[in-house]
Short mmCIF file of C-alpha atoms and ligand atoms in Angstrom, two decimals:
data_model
loop_
_atom_site.label_atom_id
_atom_site.label_comp_id
_atom_site.label_asym_id
_atom_site.label_seq_id
_atom_site.Cartn_x
_atom_site.Cartn_y
_atom_site.Cartn_z
CA MET A 1 -35.87 -22.99 -26.98
CA SER A 2 -38.90 -21.01 -26.55
CA LYS A 3 -41.14 -21.08 -23.54
CA ALA A 4 -44.64 -19.36 -23.01
CA LYS A 5 -44.99 -16.28 -22.05
CA GLN A 6 -44.13 -15.60 -18.10
CA THR A 7 -45.40 -12.99 -16.29
CA ALA A 8 -44.04 -8.45 -17.34
CA ARG A 9 -41.89 -7.79 -14.51
CA ALA A 10 -39.37 -4.90 -13.65
CA ILE A 11 -36.54 -5.21 -14.28
CA ARG A 12 -32.91 -4.09 -13.08
CA VAL A 13 -30.00 -3.25 -15.67
CA ALA A 14 -26.30 -2.77 -14.01
CA VAL A 15 -23.89 -0.85 -16.66
CA ILE A 16 -20.91 -1.16 -16.50
CA GLY A 17 -18.33 1.96 -17.39
CA ALA A 18 -19.45 5.28 -17.84
CA GLY A 19 -17.64 6.24 -20.97
CA MET A 20 -19.07 7.43 -23.87
CA SER A 21 -21.16 3.77 -23.99
CA GLY A 22 -22.23 3.38 -20.78
CA VAL A 23 -23.77 6.71 -20.30
CA LEU A 24 -25.60 6.29 -23.38
CA ALA A 25 -27.14 3.26 -22.26
CA ALA A 26 -28.08 5.06 -19.05
CA ILE A 27 -29.65 8.27 -20.56
CA ARG A 28 -31.91 6.11 -22.89
CA LEU A 29 -31.80 3.21 -19.70
CA ARG A 30 -33.71 6.39 -17.80
CA GLN A 31 -35.98 7.63 -20.69
CA GLN A 32 -37.35 4.30 -21.21
CA GLY A 33 -38.12 4.27 -17.39
CA LEU A 34 -35.91 1.47 -16.45
CA ASP A 35 -34.18 1.10 -13.38
CA PHE A 36 -30.67 0.63 -13.74
CA VAL A 37 -27.05 1.63 -11.78
CA VAL A 38 -24.28 2.67 -13.65
CA PHE A 39 -20.40 1.31 -12.20
CA GLU A 40 -17.40 3.63 -12.93
CA LYS A 41 -14.38 2.64 -11.29
CA ALA A 42 -13.03 6.50 -12.01
CA ASN A 43 -14.28 9.52 -10.21
CA ARG A 44 -16.11 11.07 -13.35
CA VAL A 45 -17.71 10.06 -16.56
CA GLY A 46 -15.75 10.59 -19.86
CA GLY A 47 -14.10 7.01 -20.45
CA THR A 48 -11.65 7.37 -23.53
CA TRP A 49 -11.87 11.25 -23.25
CA ARG A 50 -11.50 11.52 -19.30
CA GLU A 51 -7.78 9.55 -19.40
CA ASN A 52 -6.58 10.68 -22.62
CA THR A 53 -5.53 14.16 -21.70
CA TYR A 54 -1.88 13.95 -23.98
CA PRO A 55 -1.36 17.21 -26.19
CA GLY A 56 -2.51 17.46 -29.08
CA LEU A 57 -5.62 15.40 -27.98
CA ALA A 58 -8.29 15.54 -30.66
CA CYS A 59 -10.49 13.40 -32.27
CA ASP A 60 -9.96 13.40 -35.94
CA VAL A 61 -14.03 12.17 -36.62
CA PRO A 62 -15.81 15.05 -37.47
CA ALA A 63 -17.12 16.27 -34.57
CA HIS A 64 -20.79 16.90 -35.19
CA TRP A 65 -20.86 13.12 -36.83
CA TYR A 66 -18.92 12.43 -33.00
CA THR A 67 -22.27 13.10 -31.06
CA TYR A 68 -25.38 11.77 -29.51
CA SER A 69 -27.97 11.65 -32.47
CA PHE A 70 -29.95 13.00 -30.11
CA ALA A 71 -27.76 15.37 -28.89
CA ARG A 72 -26.16 17.32 -31.15
CA ASN A 73 -24.00 20.03 -30.21
CA PRO A 74 -24.24 23.09 -32.61
CA GLU A 75 -21.50 24.62 -30.37
CA TRP A 76 -18.51 22.38 -31.22
CA GLY A 77 -15.70 25.07 -32.08
CA SER A 78 -13.61 22.97 -34.74
CA LEU A 79 -14.03 20.19 -37.13
CA LEU A 80 -11.70 17.81 -35.13
CA ALA A 81 -12.92 18.85 -31.74
CA ALA A 82 -10.53 18.65 -28.99
CA GLY A 83 -9.94 16.27 -26.41
CA PRO A 84 -10.89 18.57 -23.17
CA GLU A 85 -14.27 19.93 -25.33
CA ILE A 86 -15.41 16.20 -25.88
CA PHE A 87 -14.56 15.45 -22.63
CA ASP A 88 -17.11 18.19 -21.39
CA TYR A 89 -19.49 17.14 -23.93
CA PHE A 90 -19.82 13.63 -21.91
CA GLN A 91 -20.04 15.53 -18.20
CA ARG A 92 -22.74 17.36 -19.99
CA MET A 93 -24.63 15.02 -21.27
CA SER A 94 -24.76 13.03 -18.40
CA ARG A 95 -26.21 16.36 -16.08
CA GLN A 96 -28.58 16.98 -19.08
CA PHE A 97 -29.74 13.92 -19.08
CA ASP A 98 -29.93 13.62 -15.33
CA VAL A 99 -28.09 9.84 -15.06
CA GLU A 100 -24.78 11.10 -12.37
CA GLN A 101 -26.50 10.27 -9.92
CA LYS A 102 -27.24 7.03 -11.20
CA ILE A 103 -23.75 6.47 -11.37
CA ARG A 104 -21.69 4.69 -8.54
CA PHE A 105 -18.20 6.12 -9.16
CA GLY A 106 -14.95 5.23 -7.09
CA ASP A 107 -15.47 1.36 -7.52
CA GLU A 108 -14.82 -0.79 -9.60
CA VAL A 109 -16.60 -4.28 -10.74
CA MET A 110 -14.71 -7.46 -9.97
CA LYS A 111 -17.20 -10.10 -11.09
CA LEU A 112 -20.50 -10.73 -13.03
CA GLU A 113 -21.48 -14.16 -11.68
CA TYR A 114 -25.19 -15.06 -13.37
CA LEU A 115 -26.72 -16.79 -10.38
CA ASP A 116 -30.48 -18.47 -10.15
CA GLY A 117 -31.56 -16.50 -13.51
CA ARG A 118 -29.84 -13.05 -12.39
CA TRP A 119 -26.11 -10.87 -12.14
CA THR A 120 -25.00 -10.59 -8.87
CA VAL A 121 -21.84 -7.65 -9.41
CA THR A 122 -19.61 -7.29 -6.94
CA THR A 123 -16.93 -4.57 -6.87
CA ALA A 124 -13.62 -3.87 -5.80
CA SER A 125 -15.15 -2.90 -1.98
CA GLY A 126 -17.08 -5.73 -1.39
CA HIS A 127 -20.04 -4.05 -2.43
CA GLN A 128 -22.61 -6.56 -4.35
CA ASP A 129 -26.10 -6.16 -5.98
CA ARG A 130 -28.13 -8.48 -8.10
CA PHE A 131 -29.66 -7.03 -11.43
CA ASP A 132 -31.24 -8.67 -14.32
CA VAL A 133 -29.70 -7.54 -17.01
CA VAL A 134 -25.70 -6.96 -17.42
CA ILE A 135 -24.71 -3.74 -20.65
CA ALA A 136 -20.90 -3.95 -20.19
CA ALA A 137 -20.39 -1.11 -21.91
CA THR A 138 -16.74 -1.04 -20.95
CA GLY A 139 -14.72 0.37 -24.04
CA VAL A 140 -11.39 -0.85 -26.27
CA LEU A 141 -8.83 1.30 -25.89
CA HIS A 142 -8.62 1.35 -22.25
CA HIS A 143 -5.73 -1.10 -21.12
CA PRO A 144 -2.46 0.99 -21.79
CA ASN A 145 0.43 -1.32 -23.89
CA ILE A 146 3.48 -0.78 -21.83
CA PRO A 147 6.34 -2.81 -24.10
CA LYS A 148 8.81 -3.87 -21.89
CA PHE A 149 12.14 -2.16 -22.73
CA ASP A 150 15.43 -3.43 -20.93
CA GLY A 151 16.47 -0.17 -18.20
CA LEU A 152 13.43 1.66 -18.77
CA GLU A 153 13.83 1.46 -14.75
CA THR A 154 16.69 3.25 -15.37
CA PHE A 155 15.84 6.27 -17.08
CA LYS A 156 16.15 9.51 -15.30
CA GLY A 157 13.95 11.91 -16.89
CA ALA A 158 10.04 11.08 -16.37
CA VAL A 159 8.32 8.27 -18.78
CA PHE A 160 4.39 7.53 -19.11
CA HIS A 161 2.07 5.76 -21.34
CA SER A 162 0.02 8.20 -23.74
CA ALA A 163 -2.48 7.53 -21.57
CA ARG A 164 -1.70 8.54 -18.69
CA TRP A 165 0.28 11.59 -18.99
CA ASP A 166 1.75 13.51 -16.40
CA HIS A 167 0.34 17.30 -16.01
CA ASP A 168 3.46 18.19 -13.56
CA VAL A 169 6.19 17.31 -16.35
CA PRO A 170 7.41 20.22 -18.14
CA VAL A 171 7.26 19.82 -21.62
CA ASP A 172 8.58 23.59 -23.20
CA GLY A 173 12.28 23.85 -24.23
CA LYS A 174 12.59 19.80 -23.28
CA ARG A 175 13.94 17.08 -25.15
CA ILE A 176 10.91 14.72 -25.94
CA GLY A 177 11.36 11.04 -27.27
CA VAL A 178 7.63 9.41 -27.90
CA VAL A 179 7.92 6.13 -29.12
CA GLY A 180 4.91 4.92 -32.21
CA THR A 181 3.36 6.42 -35.02
CA GLY A 182 -0.34 5.48 -34.30
CA SER A 183 -2.96 8.79 -34.64
CA THR A 184 -2.28 9.27 -30.48
CA ALA A 185 1.99 9.90 -31.59
CA ALA A 186 1.08 11.87 -34.72
CA GLN A 187 -1.11 14.43 -32.27
CA ILE A 188 1.40 14.61 -29.98
CA THR A 189 4.10 14.97 -32.55
CA ALA A 190 2.43 17.69 -33.82
CA ALA A 191 1.82 19.68 -30.84
CA LEU A 192 4.79 19.41 -29.11
CA VAL A 193 7.50 19.55 -31.51
CA PRO A 194 6.87 23.08 -31.57
CA ARG A 195 7.08 23.38 -27.29
CA ALA A 196 9.97 21.03 -27.77
CA SER A 197 14.07 22.18 -28.02
CA LYS A 198 13.99 18.71 -29.40
CA PHE A 199 11.80 16.27 -30.45
CA THR A 200 12.38 12.58 -31.28
CA LEU A 201 10.11 10.04 -32.75
CA PHE A 202 10.76 6.85 -32.39
CA GLN A 203 9.15 4.74 -35.14
CA ARG A 204 8.87 1.14 -35.93
CA THR A 205 6.51 1.02 -38.82
CA ALA A 206 5.36 4.55 -40.90
CA GLN A 207 2.29 5.01 -40.68
CA TRP A 208 0.04 6.04 -43.88
CA VAL A 209 -1.70 9.98 -43.33
CA MET A 210 -4.74 10.99 -44.70
CA PRO A 211 -4.86 15.27 -44.49
CA ARG A 212 -7.90 16.41 -43.09
CA PRO A 213 -7.48 20.15 -42.50
CA ASN A 214 -9.61 21.32 -39.33
CA ILE A 215 -11.97 24.26 -39.93
CA VAL A 216 -12.57 26.60 -36.43
CA TYR A 217 -15.87 27.30 -36.88
CA SER A 218 -17.41 31.17 -36.07
CA GLU A 219 -19.42 32.41 -34.11
CA ASP A 220 -21.87 32.75 -37.04
CA GLU A 221 -21.13 29.60 -38.07
CA LYS A 222 -22.00 27.91 -34.84
CA ALA A 223 -24.91 30.68 -34.19
CA THR A 224 -26.10 29.05 -38.06
CA PHE A 225 -26.22 25.33 -36.59
CA ARG A 226 -28.04 26.65 -33.54
CA ALA A 227 -30.95 28.34 -35.38
CA ASP A 228 -31.53 25.50 -37.78
CA PRO A 229 -30.98 22.19 -36.51
CA ALA A 230 -32.24 20.65 -39.82
CA ALA A 231 -29.25 22.07 -41.47
CA LEU A 232 -26.61 21.03 -39.00
CA GLU A 233 -28.47 17.67 -39.48
CA ARG A 234 -27.61 17.65 -42.86
CA LEU A 235 -24.31 18.55 -42.41
CA VAL A 236 -23.98 15.60 -39.97
CA GLN A 237 -25.51 12.87 -42.69
CA GLN A 238 -23.11 14.42 -45.65
CA TYR A 239 -19.93 13.92 -43.28
CA ARG A 240 -21.85 10.19 -42.53
CA THR A 241 -22.19 9.33 -45.77
CA ARG A 242 -19.40 9.92 -47.33
CA THR A 243 -17.08 8.49 -44.80
CA ILE A 244 -19.15 4.92 -45.36
CA GLU A 245 -19.38 5.38 -49.06
CA GLY A 246 -15.34 5.87 -48.78
CA TYR A 247 -13.56 4.34 -45.84
CA ALA A 248 -16.73 1.76 -44.81
CA THR A 249 -16.89 0.22 -48.00
CA ALA A 250 -13.04 0.70 -49.09
CA VAL A 251 -11.39 -1.48 -46.65
CA LEU A 252 -13.94 -4.86 -47.12
CA ASP A 253 -12.64 -5.26 -50.81
CA TYR A 254 -8.98 -4.73 -50.99
CA ASP A 255 -9.37 -4.21 -55.03
CA SER A 256 -11.86 -1.46 -54.55
CA PRO A 257 -11.93 1.21 -56.37
CA GLU A 258 -12.44 3.69 -53.02
CA LEU A 259 -9.76 1.99 -51.32
CA ALA A 260 -7.23 2.68 -54.10
CA GLU A 261 -8.25 6.71 -53.91
CA ILE A 262 -7.27 6.08 -50.06
CA GLN A 263 -4.04 4.92 -51.22
CA ARG A 264 -3.67 7.91 -53.77
CA LEU A 265 -4.73 10.76 -51.02
CA CYS A 266 -2.28 9.56 -48.59
CA SER A 267 0.64 8.47 -51.73
CA GLU A 268 -0.05 12.05 -52.72
CA ASN A 269 0.07 13.98 -49.00
CA LEU A 270 3.19 11.87 -48.18
CA ALA A 271 4.63 13.33 -51.79
CA THR A 272 4.59 17.02 -49.65
CA VAL A 273 7.49 15.57 -47.60
CA ARG A 274 10.46 17.65 -49.35
CA ASP A 275 13.58 15.58 -48.19
CA PRO A 276 13.48 12.23 -49.99
CA GLU A 277 15.61 10.25 -47.94
CA LEU A 278 12.94 11.34 -44.70
CA ARG A 279 10.07 10.62 -47.46
CA ALA A 280 11.31 6.95 -48.49
CA ARG A 281 11.51 6.12 -43.80
CA LEU A 282 8.53 7.72 -43.58
CA THR A 283 6.88 5.20 -46.72
CA PRO A 284 4.52 2.71 -45.36
CA GLY A 285 5.49 -1.27 -46.74
CA TYR A 286 1.89 -2.03 -47.11
CA ARG A 287 -1.45 -0.54 -48.20
CA ALA A 288 -3.24 2.75 -46.76
CA ALA A 289 -6.03 1.64 -45.09
CA CYS A 290 -4.41 -1.27 -43.37
CA LYS A 291 -3.79 0.15 -40.06
CA ARG A 292 -5.86 2.75 -39.05
CA LEU A 293 -5.68 5.63 -40.95
CA VAL A 294 -3.53 8.37 -39.35
CA ILE A 295 -5.97 11.61 -39.82
CA SER A 296 -3.87 14.75 -39.87
CA SER A 297 -2.67 17.92 -42.07
CA GLU A 298 -0.35 18.75 -39.04
CA PHE A 299 2.03 15.28 -38.71
CA TYR A 300 4.41 15.74 -41.78
CA PRO A 301 4.68 19.25 -41.34
CA ALA A 302 5.50 19.11 -37.67
CA ILE A 303 8.15 16.40 -38.44
CA GLN A 304 10.09 18.13 -40.78
CA GLN A 305 10.94 20.93 -38.55
CA PRO A 306 14.54 21.39 -37.29
CA ASN A 307 14.46 20.48 -33.95
CA ALA A 308 12.32 17.25 -35.08
CA GLU A 309 14.13 13.95 -35.57
CA LEU A 310 12.48 10.68 -37.37
CA VAL A 311 14.90 7.42 -36.12
CA THR A 312 14.25 4.50 -37.35
CA ALA A 313 16.62 2.25 -35.93
CA GLY A 314 15.70 -0.42 -33.47
CA ILE A 315 15.18 0.81 -29.60
CA GLN A 316 17.62 -1.23 -28.10
CA ARG A 317 17.66 -0.37 -23.97
CA ILE A 318 16.88 2.79 -22.37
CA GLU A 319 19.03 4.26 -20.20
CA SER A 320 19.35 6.67 -17.32
CA GLU A 321 19.97 9.79 -20.51
CA GLY A 322 17.62 8.27 -22.77
CA VAL A 323 17.06 5.48 -25.62
CA ARG A 324 19.62 3.91 -26.87
CA THR A 325 19.22 2.52 -30.44
CA ASP A 326 20.24 -0.60 -32.32
CA ASP A 327 22.75 1.43 -34.42
CA GLY A 328 24.70 2.18 -31.11
CA VAL A 329 23.25 6.03 -30.55
CA LEU A 330 21.84 7.33 -27.51
CA HIS A 331 19.42 9.28 -27.96
CA GLU A 332 19.41 11.96 -24.68
CA LEU A 333 15.69 12.78 -23.45
CA ASP A 334 14.28 14.80 -20.14
CA LEU A 335 10.74 13.29 -21.19
CA LEU A 336 10.06 9.68 -22.86
CA VAL A 337 6.27 8.85 -23.82
CA LEU A 338 5.42 6.12 -24.63
CA ALA A 339 2.36 6.26 -27.64
CA THR A 340 2.12 2.97 -28.06
CA GLY A 341 -1.41 1.58 -27.82
CA PHE A 342 -4.39 -0.75 -26.02
CA HIS A 343 -4.61 -4.15 -24.81
CA THR A 344 -7.49 -4.08 -27.36
CA ASP A 345 -8.35 -7.62 -26.49
CA ARG A 346 -9.71 -6.81 -23.01
CA PHE A 347 -13.07 -5.60 -23.38
CA VAL A 348 -15.34 -6.25 -20.20
CA ARG A 349 -11.95 -7.31 -18.39
CA PRO A 350 -10.34 -7.89 -16.11
CA ALA A 351 -13.54 -8.25 -13.91
CA LYS A 352 -14.24 -11.87 -13.91
CA VAL A 353 -17.58 -13.26 -15.75
CA TYR A 354 -19.39 -16.79 -15.19
CA GLY A 355 -22.20 -17.48 -17.23
CA ARG A 356 -24.17 -19.99 -16.57
CA GLY A 357 -23.15 -22.94 -14.91
CA GLY A 358 -20.40 -20.86 -13.65
CA ILE A 359 -18.80 -20.88 -17.10
CA ASP A 360 -16.24 -18.48 -17.24
CA LEU A 361 -15.47 -15.39 -20.13
CA ASP A 362 -12.10 -15.75 -19.96
CA LYS A 363 -12.01 -19.48 -21.14
CA VAL A 364 -14.61 -19.06 -23.98
CA TRP A 365 -12.25 -16.36 -25.44
CA ALA A 366 -9.00 -17.99 -24.39
CA ASP A 367 -7.98 -18.26 -28.66
CA ALA A 368 -10.53 -14.34 -29.30
CA PRO A 369 -13.38 -12.21 -27.52
CA VAL A 370 -16.00 -13.18 -29.77
CA ALA A 371 -19.39 -12.60 -29.59
CA TYR A 372 -23.38 -13.00 -31.90
CA LEU A 373 -23.36 -9.48 -33.97
CA ALA A 374 -20.96 -8.31 -31.54
CA VAL A 375 -23.32 -8.18 -28.81
CA THR A 376 -24.14 -10.95 -26.84
CA VAL A 377 -22.21 -14.71 -26.47
CA PRO A 378 -24.36 -17.73 -26.16
CA GLU A 379 -24.38 -19.13 -22.34
CA PHE A 380 -24.21 -15.14 -21.05
CA PRO A 381 -27.43 -14.56 -20.96
CA ASN A 382 -28.98 -11.43 -20.43
CA PHE A 383 -25.17 -9.74 -20.89
CA PHE A 384 -24.81 -7.42 -23.49
CA MET A 385 -22.22 -5.34 -24.49
CA LEU A 386 -21.25 -1.75 -26.54
CA GLY A 387 -18.54 -1.79 -28.21
CA GLY A 388 -17.72 -5.41 -28.24
CA PRO A 389 -15.59 -8.20 -29.71
CA ASN A 390 -15.88 -7.48 -33.86
CA SER A 391 -17.35 -4.39 -33.40
CA PRO A 392 -17.06 -2.03 -36.08
CA VAL A 393 -13.98 -0.15 -35.54
CA GLY A 394 -12.25 2.22 -37.90
CA ASN A 395 -12.17 5.59 -38.51
CA PHE A 396 -15.51 6.37 -38.14
CA SER A 397 -17.98 7.26 -35.58
CA LEU A 398 -18.48 5.08 -32.84
CA ILE A 399 -21.24 6.77 -30.81
CA GLU A 400 -22.65 5.97 -33.96
CA VAL A 401 -22.03 2.83 -33.27
CA CYS A 402 -22.87 2.26 -29.88
CA GLU A 403 -25.77 3.59 -30.61
CA HIS A 404 -27.11 0.77 -32.97
CA GLN A 405 -25.98 -1.80 -30.72
CA LEU A 406 -28.04 0.00 -27.51
CA ALA A 407 -31.04 -0.44 -29.77
CA TYR A 408 -30.97 -3.75 -30.39
CA ILE A 409 -29.78 -4.61 -26.92
CA LEU A 410 -32.77 -2.55 -25.98
CA ARG A 411 -35.47 -4.48 -27.79
CA LEU A 412 -33.81 -7.99 -26.17
CA ILE A 413 -34.57 -6.27 -22.87
CA ASP A 414 -37.94 -5.61 -24.11
CA GLY A 415 -38.86 -9.14 -24.23
CA LEU A 416 -37.44 -9.56 -21.12
CA SER A 417 -39.94 -6.35 -19.89
CA ALA A 418 -42.36 -8.05 -21.17
CA GLY A 419 -42.21 -11.14 -20.19
CA ASP A 420 -42.08 -12.62 -23.51
CA TYR A 421 -39.07 -14.54 -21.79
CA GLY A 422 -36.99 -14.58 -18.88
CA GLU A 423 -33.24 -15.18 -20.27
CA VAL A 424 -32.09 -14.21 -23.43
CA SER A 425 -28.24 -15.40 -25.20
CA ALA A 426 -27.14 -15.93 -28.79
CA THR A 427 -27.12 -19.57 -29.72
CA GLN A 428 -23.90 -21.35 -30.01
CA ALA A 429 -25.02 -22.10 -33.51
CA ALA A 430 -26.01 -18.61 -34.42
CA LEU A 431 -21.97 -17.44 -33.10
CA ASP A 432 -20.76 -20.30 -35.15
CA ARG A 433 -22.46 -19.79 -38.28
CA PHE A 434 -21.54 -15.53 -37.65
CA GLU A 435 -18.10 -16.20 -36.60
CA THR A 436 -17.08 -18.20 -40.23
CA GLU A 437 -19.20 -16.10 -42.20
CA ARG A 438 -17.44 -13.17 -40.53
CA GLN A 439 -13.60 -14.59 -41.18
CA GLU A 440 -14.43 -15.71 -44.99
CA ALA A 441 -15.64 -11.82 -45.22
CA ALA A 442 -12.60 -11.21 -43.71
CA LYS A 443 -10.39 -12.84 -46.30
CA ARG A 444 -11.12 -9.59 -48.56
CA THR A 445 -10.40 -7.22 -46.27
CA VAL A 446 -7.57 -4.47 -46.37
CA TRP A 447 -6.46 -5.28 -43.31
CA VAL A 448 -5.02 -8.48 -44.04
CA THR A 449 -3.18 -7.68 -46.97
CA GLY A 450 0.29 -7.26 -44.81
CA CYS A 451 0.89 -5.23 -41.77
CA ASN A 452 0.54 -6.02 -38.19
CA SER A 453 -2.54 -3.63 -36.14
CA TRP A 454 -4.59 -3.51 -33.39
CA TYR A 455 -7.43 -4.73 -36.05
CA LEU A 456 -6.30 -8.17 -36.28
CA ASP A 457 -6.23 -11.23 -32.82
CA LYS A 458 -4.00 -13.29 -31.90
CA GLN A 459 -4.17 -15.47 -34.89
CA GLY A 460 -4.08 -13.03 -37.49
CA VAL A 461 -7.84 -12.48 -38.10
CA PRO A 462 -9.07 -9.08 -37.97
CA ALA A 463 -11.21 -8.74 -34.99
CA SER A 464 -13.74 -6.15 -36.57
CA TRP A 465 -16.97 -6.19 -38.02
CA THR A 466 -15.89 -7.55 -41.86
CA PHE A 467 -19.67 -6.71 -43.23
CA THR A 468 -20.88 -3.80 -44.71
CA TYR A 469 -22.09 -0.72 -42.54
CA GLY A 470 -25.60 -1.49 -44.21
CA ARG A 471 -25.89 -5.18 -43.13
CA PHE A 472 -24.93 -3.98 -39.18
CA VAL A 473 -27.11 -1.36 -39.71
CA ASP A 474 -29.95 -3.42 -40.66
CA GLU A 475 -28.95 -6.20 -38.27
CA MET A 476 -29.15 -4.05 -35.20
CA ALA A 477 -32.63 -2.98 -36.80
CA THR A 478 -34.72 -6.15 -35.25
CA PRO A 479 -33.08 -8.89 -33.29
CA LYS A 480 -33.41 -12.61 -35.09
CA MET A 481 -35.38 -14.41 -32.44
CA HIS A 482 -34.78 -17.31 -34.36
CA ASP A 483 -30.34 -17.05 -33.67
CA PHE A 484 -31.52 -16.10 -30.23
CA GLU A 485 -32.03 -19.50 -26.96
CA THR A 486 -34.79 -18.34 -24.73
CA ARG A 487 -35.93 -19.42 -21.42
P1 NAP B 501 -1.65 2.17 -31.79
O1 NAP B 501 -2.40 2.58 -32.92
O2 NAP B 501 -1.65 0.38 -31.51
O3 NAP B 501 -0.36 2.70 -32.04
C1 NAP B 501 0.26 2.40 -31.13
C2 NAP B 501 2.16 2.72 -31.70
O4 NAP B 501 3.06 2.22 -30.75
C3 NAP B 501 2.13 2.04 -33.13
O5 NAP B 501 3.42 2.99 -33.90
C4 NAP B 501 3.16 1.27 -32.82
O6 NAP B 501 4.06 0.02 -33.70
C5 NAP B 501 4.35 0.88 -31.48
N1 NAP B 501 4.70 0.29 -30.29
C6 NAP B 501 4.12 -0.20 -29.79
N2 NAP B 501 4.66 -1.06 -28.91
C7 NAP B 501 6.12 -0.81 -29.37
C8 NAP B 501 7.36 -1.50 -29.03
N3 NAP B 501 7.64 -2.46 -28.29
N4 NAP B 501 8.42 -0.96 -29.82
C9 NAP B 501 7.86 0.38 -30.30
N5 NAP B 501 6.80 0.75 -30.96
C10 NAP B 501 5.80 0.13 -30.65
O7 NAP B 501 -2.14 3.38 -30.38
P2 NAP B 501 -2.70 4.41 -30.54
O8 NAP B 501 -1.56 5.76 -31.58
O9 NAP B 501 -2.93 4.97 -29.16
O10 NAP B 501 -4.00 4.89 -30.98
C11 NAP B 501 -4.66 3.85 -30.89
C12 NAP B 501 -5.93 3.92 -31.66
O11 NAP B 501 -6.98 5.11 -30.33
C13 NAP B 501 -6.09 4.20 -32.87
O12 NAP B 501 -6.08 3.07 -33.95
C14 NAP B 501 -7.13 5.24 -33.04
O13 NAP B 501 -8.63 4.15 -32.96
C15 NAP B 501 -7.99 5.47 -31.02
N6 NAP B 501 -7.70 6.54 -31.47
C16 NAP B 501 -7.96 8.21 -32.34
C17 NAP B 501 -8.05 8.98 -32.04
C18 NAP B 501 -8.84 10.51 -32.72
O14 NAP B 501 -8.14 11.07 -33.26
N7 NAP B 501 -10.08 9.44 -32.96
C19 NAP B 501 -6.75 9.46 -31.72
C20 NAP B 501 -6.24 9.09 -31.06
C21 NAP B 501 -6.41 7.58 -30.94
P3 NAP B 501 3.83 -0.71 -34.99
O15 NAP B 501 2.78 -0.15 -35.66
O16 NAP B 501 5.38 -1.12 -35.78
O17 NAP B 501 3.14 -2.14 -34.32
#
């Protein structure tokens, strides 16, 4: 439904979250001269790179690609940049692009309500403000999943989730246990086996591990990147093309030669584990890339060290001295780390979001969070998400994904600013069509070939972009206005 052109108006935007995507939104909104406020519950920017500080934290996506396209960073110390270096990058970006003063720190957004054509934002402190547009930049891997192990509270040692690392707890020479075998646990294992007196990894499901040796950049190489931005950009494009043509294509078709190649590389890597019994226990019973690939050249060497033990018996309960497994063995520990992942279906929640006529986003998303093209939800006008439900996720740069999404959102905001419309949201028909097509495409993906992972929703449907990456880029290039309701 379209209406005659309205008057051009100054648009006010609320951005929720000051992680990678929120800082990105702030930078672009500022460049466009739009009025905005960023709401951040913590006291610093950085999102996942602020919250995760575990030993070994790094990004397994090539660093030069995992940067804003408009602020490539010749200074990265290595191919797989360390967590603190990435955290520092985002802090630097928020200062360099002068958006820090636009961030309202230390106050969590609790409620978003669409009333009389504008969004009212209410925070935990009771602060209220009104905006024309909300951009939720709240991340995906944000709410720790803490399993309810019997007896957890009786453990005498220290216990915490990997995203809540307590650096006051000593690790050197200690007996350390880690639950989980995802990307996080693999990085912690590589970092802490050399420091622990005894390291125990509690594996429920084995993981496929793709090797990727880290490259440390010399001062000469950094100087070259500095002197020749075009050469640096060519390098970024090489990583990008390789990942899109390899990984992103592979996962869409479980019969593809690209997926077979990933399987071959992971199997070859697994074959480097010398002890056949350990190798058998590390061998997954599902296909490579069904779960997110663990990327590490250090995990297998670490888990083969004499002070490291892989425990595959189930966790029965936690006792004061450690972890009791189903085979009756007590694994005595000083420190237990839960590298048990995240609730990945939260998005903007737990904030309550009420759209047109008071419609509750929790109810709309009761079965599974959905959004047209991962960006907009019918009946929630002028509400947009970065990294929203069914965005492309995987072993590639989420920064690039969010840049495409933001460009799309900014085009929709342009229409608001120009007075082409006062409200814009996807039609239900467009979302239904998109979802039907997305779920149909999901049937060919590797994610449904017999594993459990955070890439699947409660119904077992891949919670991801199931089309080509090229289609994602094309869709984000220009909003198809016939898929939108405008008023
Ligand atoms: P994850 O991949 O969700 O892995 C969680 C692990 O905990 C799994 O091994 C899971 O076992 C185990 N687990 C969960 N509940 C358990 C229970 N009750 N008992 C025993 N084991 C349990 O979490 P993550 O490793 O934190 O990684 C999450 C995501 O963060 C990654 O997929 C990736 O996207 C991102 N990440 C990226 C990087 C990077 O370098 N770019 C690094 C770290 C994380 P099951 O497999 O049996 O469920």
